[in-house]
Amino acid sequence: MSHDHSTALVTQDDPHRNPVPNPGIEEHVERWSDVDSAAANRAYRQVVTLFGLVPLFAIAFVVIYFAVPRHATANILGVNWHVHTTLLGLTGGLAVLLIGVGAIHWARQLMNDTEIAEERHSPASTEEERAGFVDTLNAGIADAGVSRRKMIVASLGGALGIVAVPALVTLADIGPYPTAAVRRETIEKTIWADGVRVVNDVNRLPLKPSDIEIGQLVNAEPETLWDLHGKEYMNMKAKSPLVVVRMDPNSIKIPESRSAWHVGGILAYSKICTHVGCPISLWEQQTHHLLCPCHQSTFDLGNSGVVVFGPAARSLPQLPLKVDAEGYLVAQSDFTVPIGPSYFERDSRNDYKDGDR
């Protein structure tokens, strides 16, 4: 860098204030690119090339992300490499590296070569200094040679823009795209189905109507839950629990559309609160109310599970019940509406009919 000798590091020669002599600024040596236009043009092309290669690596990252199998491996020099993550690291890393190398090369070979030294000053700038900041900024832009070498700015802008694409693509690892079809087959689906027995979640014994007294609440699960393992088991255990209650049919309101969903006043509802998904089991026998302990949402199980208090926005989903040939309680189907907390894509306007709420 060139030198500005008009400003000294120290303006006082008092040995008591400055025991170390002012070394000054070393003699300036011109860069080759400052004295040889061919060298400068060569550095210019190199910077543009470095920035121009970034989109290629960014696009390669995206192609590899979707095209290379996640579990592919390769044995190189006796080491077992995961091809997918290795190639992603190489392409993504090289894209970022090229931006850094190009910026450094630009600064070292093409930007104005000036060294400035000044005394320390108060952190607060004066009005004159703040007013002069814009002039300094404009001078810096001029020193960078932007006006004469516009392709550098264009290539840098393109490189910075395209390098964000690989980062955005990796967001797909969060999970499948939440289309309506995907939601129906994932978060809105449980393992309840026609003929699946209702079992006590403590002893796993199947329930008969005679096992449940009026006013009693039983926590239950689908009998098929324990056929699952690992992540699938945990997912379904979180979505499938029930509260099974028995009430006097003459003391509850059963809509016409659900007249065949109960067995002698025995009804089954999702145990998962429709507010934020807490498990519910605080049962008030006299009022037929089920209270969520988290935020006090209260559901009337004697009236289609409607919300009577609290922040929950939807009624508690009800599971249709029947009795199988051996006299055990079984499901007629899966839940007819999604269980669990509400979310912004969830349209509940058509959940219920015939006076259901």
CSV table of C-alpha atoms in Angstrom, one decimal:
chain,number,residue,atom,x,y,z
A,1,MET,CA,0.0,0.0,0.0
A,2,SER,CA,1.1,3.6,-0.7
A,3,HIS,CA,1.9,5.9,2.2
A,4,ASP,CA,0.5,9.2,3.4
A,5,HIS,CA,3.3,10.9,5.3
A,6,SER,CA,1.2,14.0,6.2
A,7,THR,CA,-0.1,12.4,9.4
A,8,ALA,CA,2.3,11.2,12.1
A,9,LEU,CA,1.7,8.6,14.8
A,10,VAL,CA,2.7,11.0,17.5
A,11,THR,CA,2.8,14.8,17.5
A,12,GLN,CA,4.7,15.3,20.7
A,13,ASP,CA,8.3,14.5,21.2
A,14,ASP,CA,8.2,14.8,25.0
A,15,PRO,CA,10.1,11.7,26.3
A,16,HIS,CA,8.0,11.6,29.4
A,17,ARG,CA,4.8,11.3,27.4
A,18,ASN,CA,6.3,9.0,24.7
A,19,PRO,CA,9.2,6.9,26.0
A,20,VAL,CA,9.3,4.9,22.8
A,21,PRO,CA,10.5,6.9,19.8
A,22,ASN,CA,8.1,7.3,16.9
A,23,PRO,CA,9.1,4.6,14.4
A,24,GLY,CA,7.3,6.4,11.6
A,25,ILE,CA,6.0,4.6,8.5
A,26,GLU,CA,8.3,2.3,6.6
A,27,GLU,CA,9.2,3.1,3.0
A,28,HIS,CA,6.5,2.3,0.5
A,29,VAL,CA,7.2,-0.3,-2.1
A,30,GLU,CA,4.9,-0.1,-5.2
A,31,ARG,CA,2.9,-3.2,-6.0
A,32,TRP,CA,3.5,-4.9,-9.4
A,33,SER,CA,-0.1,-4.3,-10.3
A,34,ASP,CA,0.3,-0.6,-9.7
A,35,VAL,CA,3.1,-0.2,-12.2
A,36,ASP,CA,2.1,-2.9,-14.8
A,37,SER,CA,-1.3,-2.5,-16.4
A,38,ALA,CA,-1.1,-6.1,-17.7
A,39,ALA,CA,-0.6,-7.4,-14.2
A,40,ALA,CA,-3.5,-5.3,-13.0
A,41,ASN,CA,-5.8,-6.7,-15.8
A,42,ARG,CA,-4.6,-10.2,-15.0
A,43,ALA,CA,-5.6,-9.7,-11.3
A,44,TYR,CA,-8.9,-8.3,-12.4
A,45,ARG,CA,-9.7,-11.4,-14.4
A,46,GLN,CA,-8.6,-13.6,-11.6
A,47,VAL,CA,-11.0,-11.9,-9.2
A,48,VAL,CA,-13.9,-12.1,-11.6
A,49,THR,CA,-13.1,-15.7,-12.2
A,50,LEU,CA,-13.0,-16.5,-8.5
A,51,PHE,CA,-16.4,-14.9,-8.0
A,52,GLY,CA,-17.8,-16.4,-11.2
A,53,LEU,CA,-17.0,-20.0,-10.0
A,54,VAL,CA,-19.2,-19.6,-7.0
A,55,PRO,CA,-22.5,-20.1,-8.8
A,56,LEU,CA,-21.1,-23.4,-10.3
A,57,PHE,CA,-20.3,-24.8,-6.8
A,58,ALA,CA,-23.6,-23.5,-5.4
A,59,ILE,CA,-25.6,-25.2,-8.2
A,60,ALA,CA,-23.5,-28.4,-7.7
A,61,PHE,CA,-24.4,-28.3,-4.0
A,62,VAL,CA,-28.1,-28.2,-4.9
A,63,VAL,CA,-27.8,-31.0,-7.5
A,64,ILE,CA,-25.8,-33.2,-5.0
A,65,TYR,CA,-28.3,-32.5,-2.3
A,66,PHE,CA,-31.2,-34.0,-4.3
A,67,ALA,CA,-29.4,-36.5,-6.6
A,68,VAL,CA,-26.8,-38.3,-4.4
A,69,PRO,CA,-28.3,-41.0,-2.1
A,70,ARG,CA,-28.1,-40.0,1.6
A,71,HIS,CA,-26.5,-43.3,2.7
A,72,ALA,CA,-24.0,-43.7,-0.2
A,73,THR,CA,-20.4,-44.4,1.0
A,74,ALA,CA,-17.0,-44.7,-0.7
A,75,ASN,CA,-13.8,-46.2,0.6
A,76,ILE,CA,-10.9,-43.9,-0.1
A,77,LEU,CA,-7.4,-44.6,1.3
A,78,GLY,CA,-8.9,-47.0,3.8
A,79,VAL,CA,-11.4,-44.5,5.1
A,80,ASN,CA,-15.1,-45.0,4.7
A,81,TRP,CA,-16.5,-41.6,3.5
A,82,HIS,CA,-20.2,-40.6,3.4
A,83,VAL,CA,-20.5,-39.4,-0.2
A,84,HIS,CA,-23.5,-37.1,0.3
A,85,THR,CA,-22.2,-35.1,3.2
A,86,THR,CA,-18.6,-35.0,1.9
A,87,LEU,CA,-19.6,-33.6,-1.5
A,88,LEU,CA,-22.0,-31.1,0.2
A,89,GLY,CA,-19.1,-29.9,2.4
A,90,LEU,CA,-16.7,-29.6,-0.5
A,91,THR,CA,-19.1,-27.7,-2.8
A,92,GLY,CA,-20.5,-25.5,-0.1
A,93,GLY,CA,-17.1,-24.8,1.4
A,94,LEU,CA,-15.5,-24.0,-1.9
A,95,ALA,CA,-18.2,-21.6,-2.8
A,96,VAL,CA,-17.7,-19.6,0.4
A,97,LEU,CA,-13.9,-20.0,0.2
A,98,LEU,CA,-13.9,-18.5,-3.4
A,99,ILE,CA,-15.8,-15.4,-2.2
A,100,GLY,CA,-13.2,-14.9,0.6
A,101,VAL,CA,-10.2,-15.5,-1.7
A,102,GLY,CA,-11.6,-13.2,-4.4
A,103,ALA,CA,-12.3,-10.4,-1.9
A,104,ILE,CA,-8.8,-10.7,-0.5
A,105,HIS,CA,-7.2,-10.8,-3.9
A,106,TRP,CA,-9.2,-7.7,-4.9
A,107,ALA,CA,-8.1,-5.8,-1.9
A,108,ARG,CA,-4.4,-6.8,-2.1
A,109,GLN,CA,-4.0,-6.3,-5.9
A,110,LEU,CA,-6.5,-3.8,-7.1
A,111,MET,CA,-7.8,-1.5,-4.4
A,112,ASN,CA,-6.0,1.8,-3.8
A,113,ASP,CA,-2.8,1.1,-2.0
A,114,THR,CA,-2.8,3.7,0.8
A,115,GLU,CA,-1.6,3.5,4.4
A,116,ILE,CA,-2.8,6.0,6.9
A,117,ALA,CA,-1.8,6.4,10.6
A,118,GLU,CA,-3.5,8.8,13.0
A,119,GLU,CA,-3.5,9.5,16.7
A,120,ARG,CA,-6.2,8.0,18.9
A,121,HIS,CA,-9.1,10.3,19.6
A,122,SER,CA,-12.3,10.4,21.6
A,123,PRO,CA,-14.8,7.8,20.6
A,124,ALA,CA,-17.4,10.5,19.9
A,125,SER,CA,-17.0,12.0,16.4
A,126,THR,CA,-17.4,15.7,15.8
A,127,GLU,CA,-20.0,17.1,13.6
A,128,GLU,CA,-17.4,17.9,11.0
A,129,GLU,CA,-16.1,14.3,11.2
A,130,ARG,CA,-19.6,12.8,10.8
A,131,ALA,CA,-20.2,15.2,7.9
A,132,GLY,CA,-17.0,14.1,6.2
A,133,PHE,CA,-17.8,10.4,6.6
A,134,VAL,CA,-19.8,10.4,3.4
A,135,ASP,CA,-16.9,11.9,1.5
A,136,THR,CA,-14.5,9.3,3.0
A,137,LEU,CA,-16.9,6.6,2.0
A,138,ASN,CA,-17.2,7.8,-1.5
A,139,ALA,CA,-13.4,8.1,-1.7
A,140,GLY,CA,-13.1,4.5,-0.5
A,141,ILE,CA,-15.5,3.4,-3.3
A,142,ALA,CA,-13.4,5.3,-5.7
A,143,ASP,CA,-10.2,3.6,-4.4
A,144,ALA,CA,-11.8,0.2,-4.8
A,145,GLY,CA,-11.9,0.9,-8.5
A,146,VAL,CA,-15.6,0.0,-8.7
A,147,SER,CA,-16.3,2.6,-11.4
A,148,ARG,CA,-13.6,1.3,-13.7
A,149,ARG,CA,-14.1,-2.4,-13.0
A,150,LYS,CA,-17.8,-2.9,-12.7
A,151,MET,CA,-17.7,-6.7,-13.4
A,152,ILE,CA,-16.1,-7.2,-10.0
A,153,VAL,CA,-19.2,-5.8,-8.2
A,154,ALA,CA,-21.5,-7.7,-10.5
A,155,SER,CA,-19.7,-11.0,-10.0
A,156,LEU,CA,-19.4,-10.4,-6.2
A,157,GLY,CA,-23.1,-9.7,-6.0
A,158,GLY,CA,-24.0,-12.8,-8.0
A,159,ALA,CA,-21.7,-14.9,-5.8
A,160,LEU,CA,-23.1,-13.6,-2.6
A,161,GLY,CA,-26.7,-14.1,-3.9
A,162,ILE,CA,-26.2,-17.6,-5.2
A,163,VAL,CA,-24.3,-18.9,-2.2
A,164,ALA,CA,-27.5,-18.4,-0.1
A,165,VAL,CA,-29.3,-21.0,-2.2
A,166,PRO,CA,-27.5,-24.1,-0.7
A,167,ALA,CA,-28.4,-22.8,2.8
A,168,LEU,CA,-32.0,-22.5,1.8
A,169,VAL,CA,-32.1,-25.9,0.2
A,170,THR,CA,-31.0,-27.6,3.4
A,171,LEU,CA,-34.1,-26.3,5.1
A,172,ALA,CA,-35.8,-29.3,3.4
A,173,ASP,CA,-34.1,-31.5,6.0
A,174,ILE,CA,-36.5,-30.1,8.6
A,175,GLY,CA,-39.1,-32.4,7.2
A,176,PRO,CA,-41.4,-33.1,4.3
A,177,TYR,CA,-43.1,-30.1,2.6
A,178,PRO,CA,-46.4,-29.7,4.6
A,179,THR,CA,-48.8,-29.9,1.7
A,180,ALA,CA,-52.4,-30.9,2.5
A,181,ALA,CA,-51.8,-34.5,1.2
A,182,VAL,CA,-48.7,-34.9,3.4
A,183,ARG,CA,-50.4,-33.6,6.5
A,184,ARG,CA,-53.3,-36.1,5.9
A,185,GLU,CA,-50.8,-39.0,5.8
A,186,THR,CA,-48.6,-37.8,8.7
A,187,ILE,CA,-49.6,-35.5,11.5
A,188,GLU,CA,-53.3,-35.8,10.9
A,189,LYS,CA,-53.3,-39.6,10.8
A,190,THR,CA,-53.2,-42.1,13.7
A,191,ILE,CA,-53.2,-45.9,13.9
A,192,TRP,CA,-56.8,-46.1,14.9
A,193,ALA,CA,-58.8,-48.0,12.3
A,194,ASP,CA,-61.9,-50.1,12.0
A,195,GLY,CA,-61.7,-53.0,14.4
A,196,VAL,CA,-58.7,-51.8,16.5
A,197,ARG,CA,-59.4,-52.7,20.1
A,198,VAL,CA,-59.3,-50.1,22.9
A,199,VAL,CA,-57.0,-51.2,25.7
A,200,ASN,CA,-56.1,-49.9,29.1
A,201,ASP,CA,-52.8,-48.0,28.8
A,202,VAL,CA,-51.5,-49.3,32.1
A,203,ASN,CA,-52.1,-53.1,31.8
A,204,ARG,CA,-52.8,-53.3,28.1
A,205,LEU,CA,-56.0,-55.3,28.7
A,206,PRO,CA,-58.8,-54.8,26.1
A,207,LEU,CA,-61.9,-53.0,27.5
A,208,LYS,CA,-65.5,-54.2,27.6
A,209,PRO,CA,-68.4,-52.0,28.2
A,210,SER,CA,-69.0,-53.9,31.5
A,211,ASP,CA,-65.5,-52.9,32.7
A,212,ILE,CA,-66.5,-49.2,32.8
A,213,GLU,CA,-68.9,-47.7,35.3
A,214,ILE,CA,-70.9,-44.5,34.9
A,215,GLY,CA,-68.8,-41.5,35.8
A,216,GLN,CA,-65.5,-43.4,35.3
A,217,LEU,CA,-62.6,-42.3,33.1
A,218,VAL,CA,-60.1,-44.7,31.6
A,219,ASN,CA,-56.9,-43.8,29.8
A,220,ALA,CA,-56.5,-46.0,26.8
A,221,GLU,CA,-54.4,-46.7,23.7
A,222,PRO,CA,-54.9,-48.7,20.5
A,223,GLU,CA,-54.0,-52.4,20.9
A,224,THR,CA,-51.8,-52.2,17.8
A,225,LEU,CA,-49.5,-49.6,19.4
A,226,TRP,CA,-47.1,-52.2,20.8
A,227,ASP,CA,-46.6,-53.7,17.4
A,228,LEU,CA,-44.5,-50.6,16.5
A,229,HIS,CA,-41.0,-49.8,17.4
A,230,GLY,CA,-38.6,-46.9,17.6
A,231,LYS,CA,-39.5,-43.5,16.1
A,232,GLU,CA,-42.8,-44.9,14.7
A,233,TYR,CA,-43.8,-46.1,18.2
A,234,MET,CA,-43.1,-42.8,19.8
A,235,ASN,CA,-44.9,-40.8,17.1
A,236,MET,CA,-48.1,-42.9,17.4
A,237,LYS,CA,-47.9,-43.0,21.2
A,238,ALA,CA,-48.0,-39.2,21.1
A,239,LYS,CA,-51.0,-39.1,18.8
A,240,SER,CA,-53.2,-42.0,19.7
A,241,PRO,CA,-54.0,-41.9,23.4
A,242,LEU,CA,-57.7,-41.7,24.4
A,243,VAL,CA,-59.8,-40.8,27.4
A,244,VAL,CA,-62.7,-43.2,27.6
A,245,VAL,CA,-65.6,-42.1,29.7
A,246,ARG,CA,-69.0,-43.5,30.6
A,247,MET,CA,-72.0,-41.2,31.2
A,248,ASP,CA,-75.7,-41.6,31.6
A,249,PRO,CA,-77.0,-41.3,28.0
A,250,ASN,CA,-80.0,-39.4,29.3
A,251,SER,CA,-77.8,-36.7,30.8
A,252,ILE,CA,-75.6,-35.9,27.8
A,253,LYS,CA,-76.1,-34.3,24.4
A,254,ILE,CA,-75.3,-36.6,21.5
A,255,PRO,CA,-75.7,-35.0,18.0
A,256,GLU,CA,-77.5,-37.0,15.3
A,257,SER,CA,-74.4,-37.3,13.3
A,258,ARG,CA,-72.7,-39.1,16.2
A,259,SER,CA,-75.6,-41.1,17.4
A,260,ALA,CA,-73.8,-44.4,16.5
A,261,TRP,CA,-70.4,-43.3,17.9
A,262,HIS,CA,-71.0,-44.4,21.5
A,263,VAL,CA,-71.8,-47.7,23.2
A,264,GLY,CA,-74.3,-47.3,26.0
A,265,GLY,CA,-73.0,-43.8,27.0
A,266,ILE,CA,-69.4,-44.8,26.6
A,267,LEU,CA,-67.5,-42.2,24.5
A,268,ALA,CA,-63.9,-41.9,23.5
A,269,TYR,CA,-62.1,-38.6,22.9
A,270,SER,CA,-58.5,-37.7,22.1
A,271,LYS,CA,-56.4,-37.2,25.1
A,272,ILE,CA,-54.4,-34.4,23.4
A,273,CYS,CA,-55.5,-30.9,24.1
A,274,THR,CA,-56.4,-28.9,20.9
A,275,HIS,CA,-54.6,-25.8,22.4
A,276,VAL,CA,-50.9,-26.8,22.5
A,277,GLY,CA,-51.0,-30.6,22.7
A,278,CYS,CA,-50.9,-31.3,26.5
A,279,PRO,CA,-52.3,-34.6,27.7
A,280,ILE,CA,-55.6,-34.2,29.5
A,281,SER,CA,-57.1,-36.5,32.2
A,282,LEU,CA,-58.5,-34.2,34.9
A,283,TRP,CA,-62.1,-35.4,34.9
A,284,GLU,CA,-65.1,-33.8,36.7
A,285,GLN,CA,-67.7,-36.5,36.9
A,286,GLN,CA,-70.6,-34.3,37.9
A,287,THR,CA,-70.2,-31.7,35.1
A,288,HIS,CA,-68.7,-34.0,32.5
A,289,HIS,CA,-65.9,-31.5,32.0
A,290,LEU,CA,-62.3,-32.5,31.1
A,291,LEU,CA,-59.7,-29.9,32.2
A,292,CYS,CA,-56.3,-29.4,30.7
A,293,PRO,CA,-53.8,-28.7,33.5
A,294,CYS,CA,-51.5,-26.6,31.3
A,295,HIS,CA,-53.7,-23.6,30.4
A,296,GLN,CA,-57.0,-24.6,31.9
A,297,SER,CA,-58.8,-25.3,28.6
A,298,THR,CA,-62.0,-27.1,29.6
A,299,PHE,CA,-64.0,-29.5,27.3
A,300,ASP,CA,-67.6,-30.7,27.8
A,301,LEU,CA,-67.5,-34.4,27.0
A,302,GLY,CA,-71.2,-34.6,27.5
A,303,ASN,CA,-71.7,-32.2,24.6
A,304,SER,CA,-69.4,-33.4,21.8
A,305,GLY,CA,-66.2,-32.2,23.6
A,306,VAL,CA,-66.9,-28.5,22.9
A,307,VAL,CA,-64.7,-25.9,24.6
A,308,VAL,CA,-66.4,-24.3,27.5
A,309,PHE,CA,-63.4,-22.4,28.9
A,310,GLY,CA,-59.8,-21.5,28.1
A,311,PRO,CA,-57.7,-20.8,25.1
A,312,ALA,CA,-58.4,-24.0,23.0
A,313,ALA,CA,-59.9,-23.1,19.7
A,314,ARG,CA,-61.4,-26.5,18.7
A,315,SER,CA,-63.5,-29.2,20.2
A,316,LEU,CA,-61.8,-32.3,21.4
A,317,PRO,CA,-61.8,-34.9,18.6
A,318,GLN,CA,-64.1,-37.9,19.2
A,319,LEU,CA,-63.3,-41.4,18.2
A,320,PRO,CA,-66.3,-43.5,16.9
A,321,LEU,CA,-66.7,-46.7,19.0
A,322,LYS,CA,-68.5,-50.0,18.6
A,323,VAL,CA,-68.3,-53.5,20.0
A,324,ASP,CA,-66.7,-56.4,18.2
A,325,ALA,CA,-67.9,-60.0,18.1
A,326,GLU,CA,-66.2,-60.8,21.4
A,327,GLY,CA,-67.8,-57.9,23.2
A,328,TYR,CA,-64.7,-55.7,23.3
A,329,LEU,CA,-64.7,-51.9,22.6
A,330,VAL,CA,-63.1,-51.2,19.2
A,331,ALA,CA,-62.8,-48.2,16.9
A,332,GLN,CA,-65.1,-47.8,13.9
A,333,SER,CA,-62.4,-45.8,12.1
A,334,ASP,CA,-59.6,-43.2,12.6
A,335,PHE,CA,-60.5,-39.8,14.0
A,336,THR,CA,-62.7,-38.0,11.5
A,337,VAL,CA,-60.8,-34.7,12.2
A,338,PRO,CA,-57.1,-34.1,13.0
A,339,ILE,CA,-56.1,-34.5,16.7
A,340,GLY,CA,-53.7,-32.2,18.6
A,341,PRO,CA,-53.1,-28.5,18.6
A,342,SER,CA,-54.3,-26.1,16.0
A,343,TYR,CA,-52.0,-24.5,13.4
A,344,PHE,CA,-52.4,-21.9,10.8
A,345,GLU,CA,-52.9,-24.3,7.9
A,346,ARG,CA,-55.6,-26.1,9.8
A,347,ASP,CA,-59.1,-25.3,8.4
A,348,SER,CA,-61.6,-26.5,11.0
A,349,ARG,CA,-64.6,-24.8,9.5
A,350,ASN,CA,-65.9,-28.1,8.1
A,351,ASP,CA,-64.9,-30.4,11.0
A,352,TYR,CA,-68.5,-30.9,12.3
A,353,LYS,CA,-72.0,-30.9,11.0
A,354,ASP,CA,-75.6,-31.3,12.1
A,355,GLY,CA,-75.2,-29.0,15.1
A,356,ASP,CA,-71.8,-30.4,16.2
A,357,ARG,CA,-69.4,-27.7,17.4
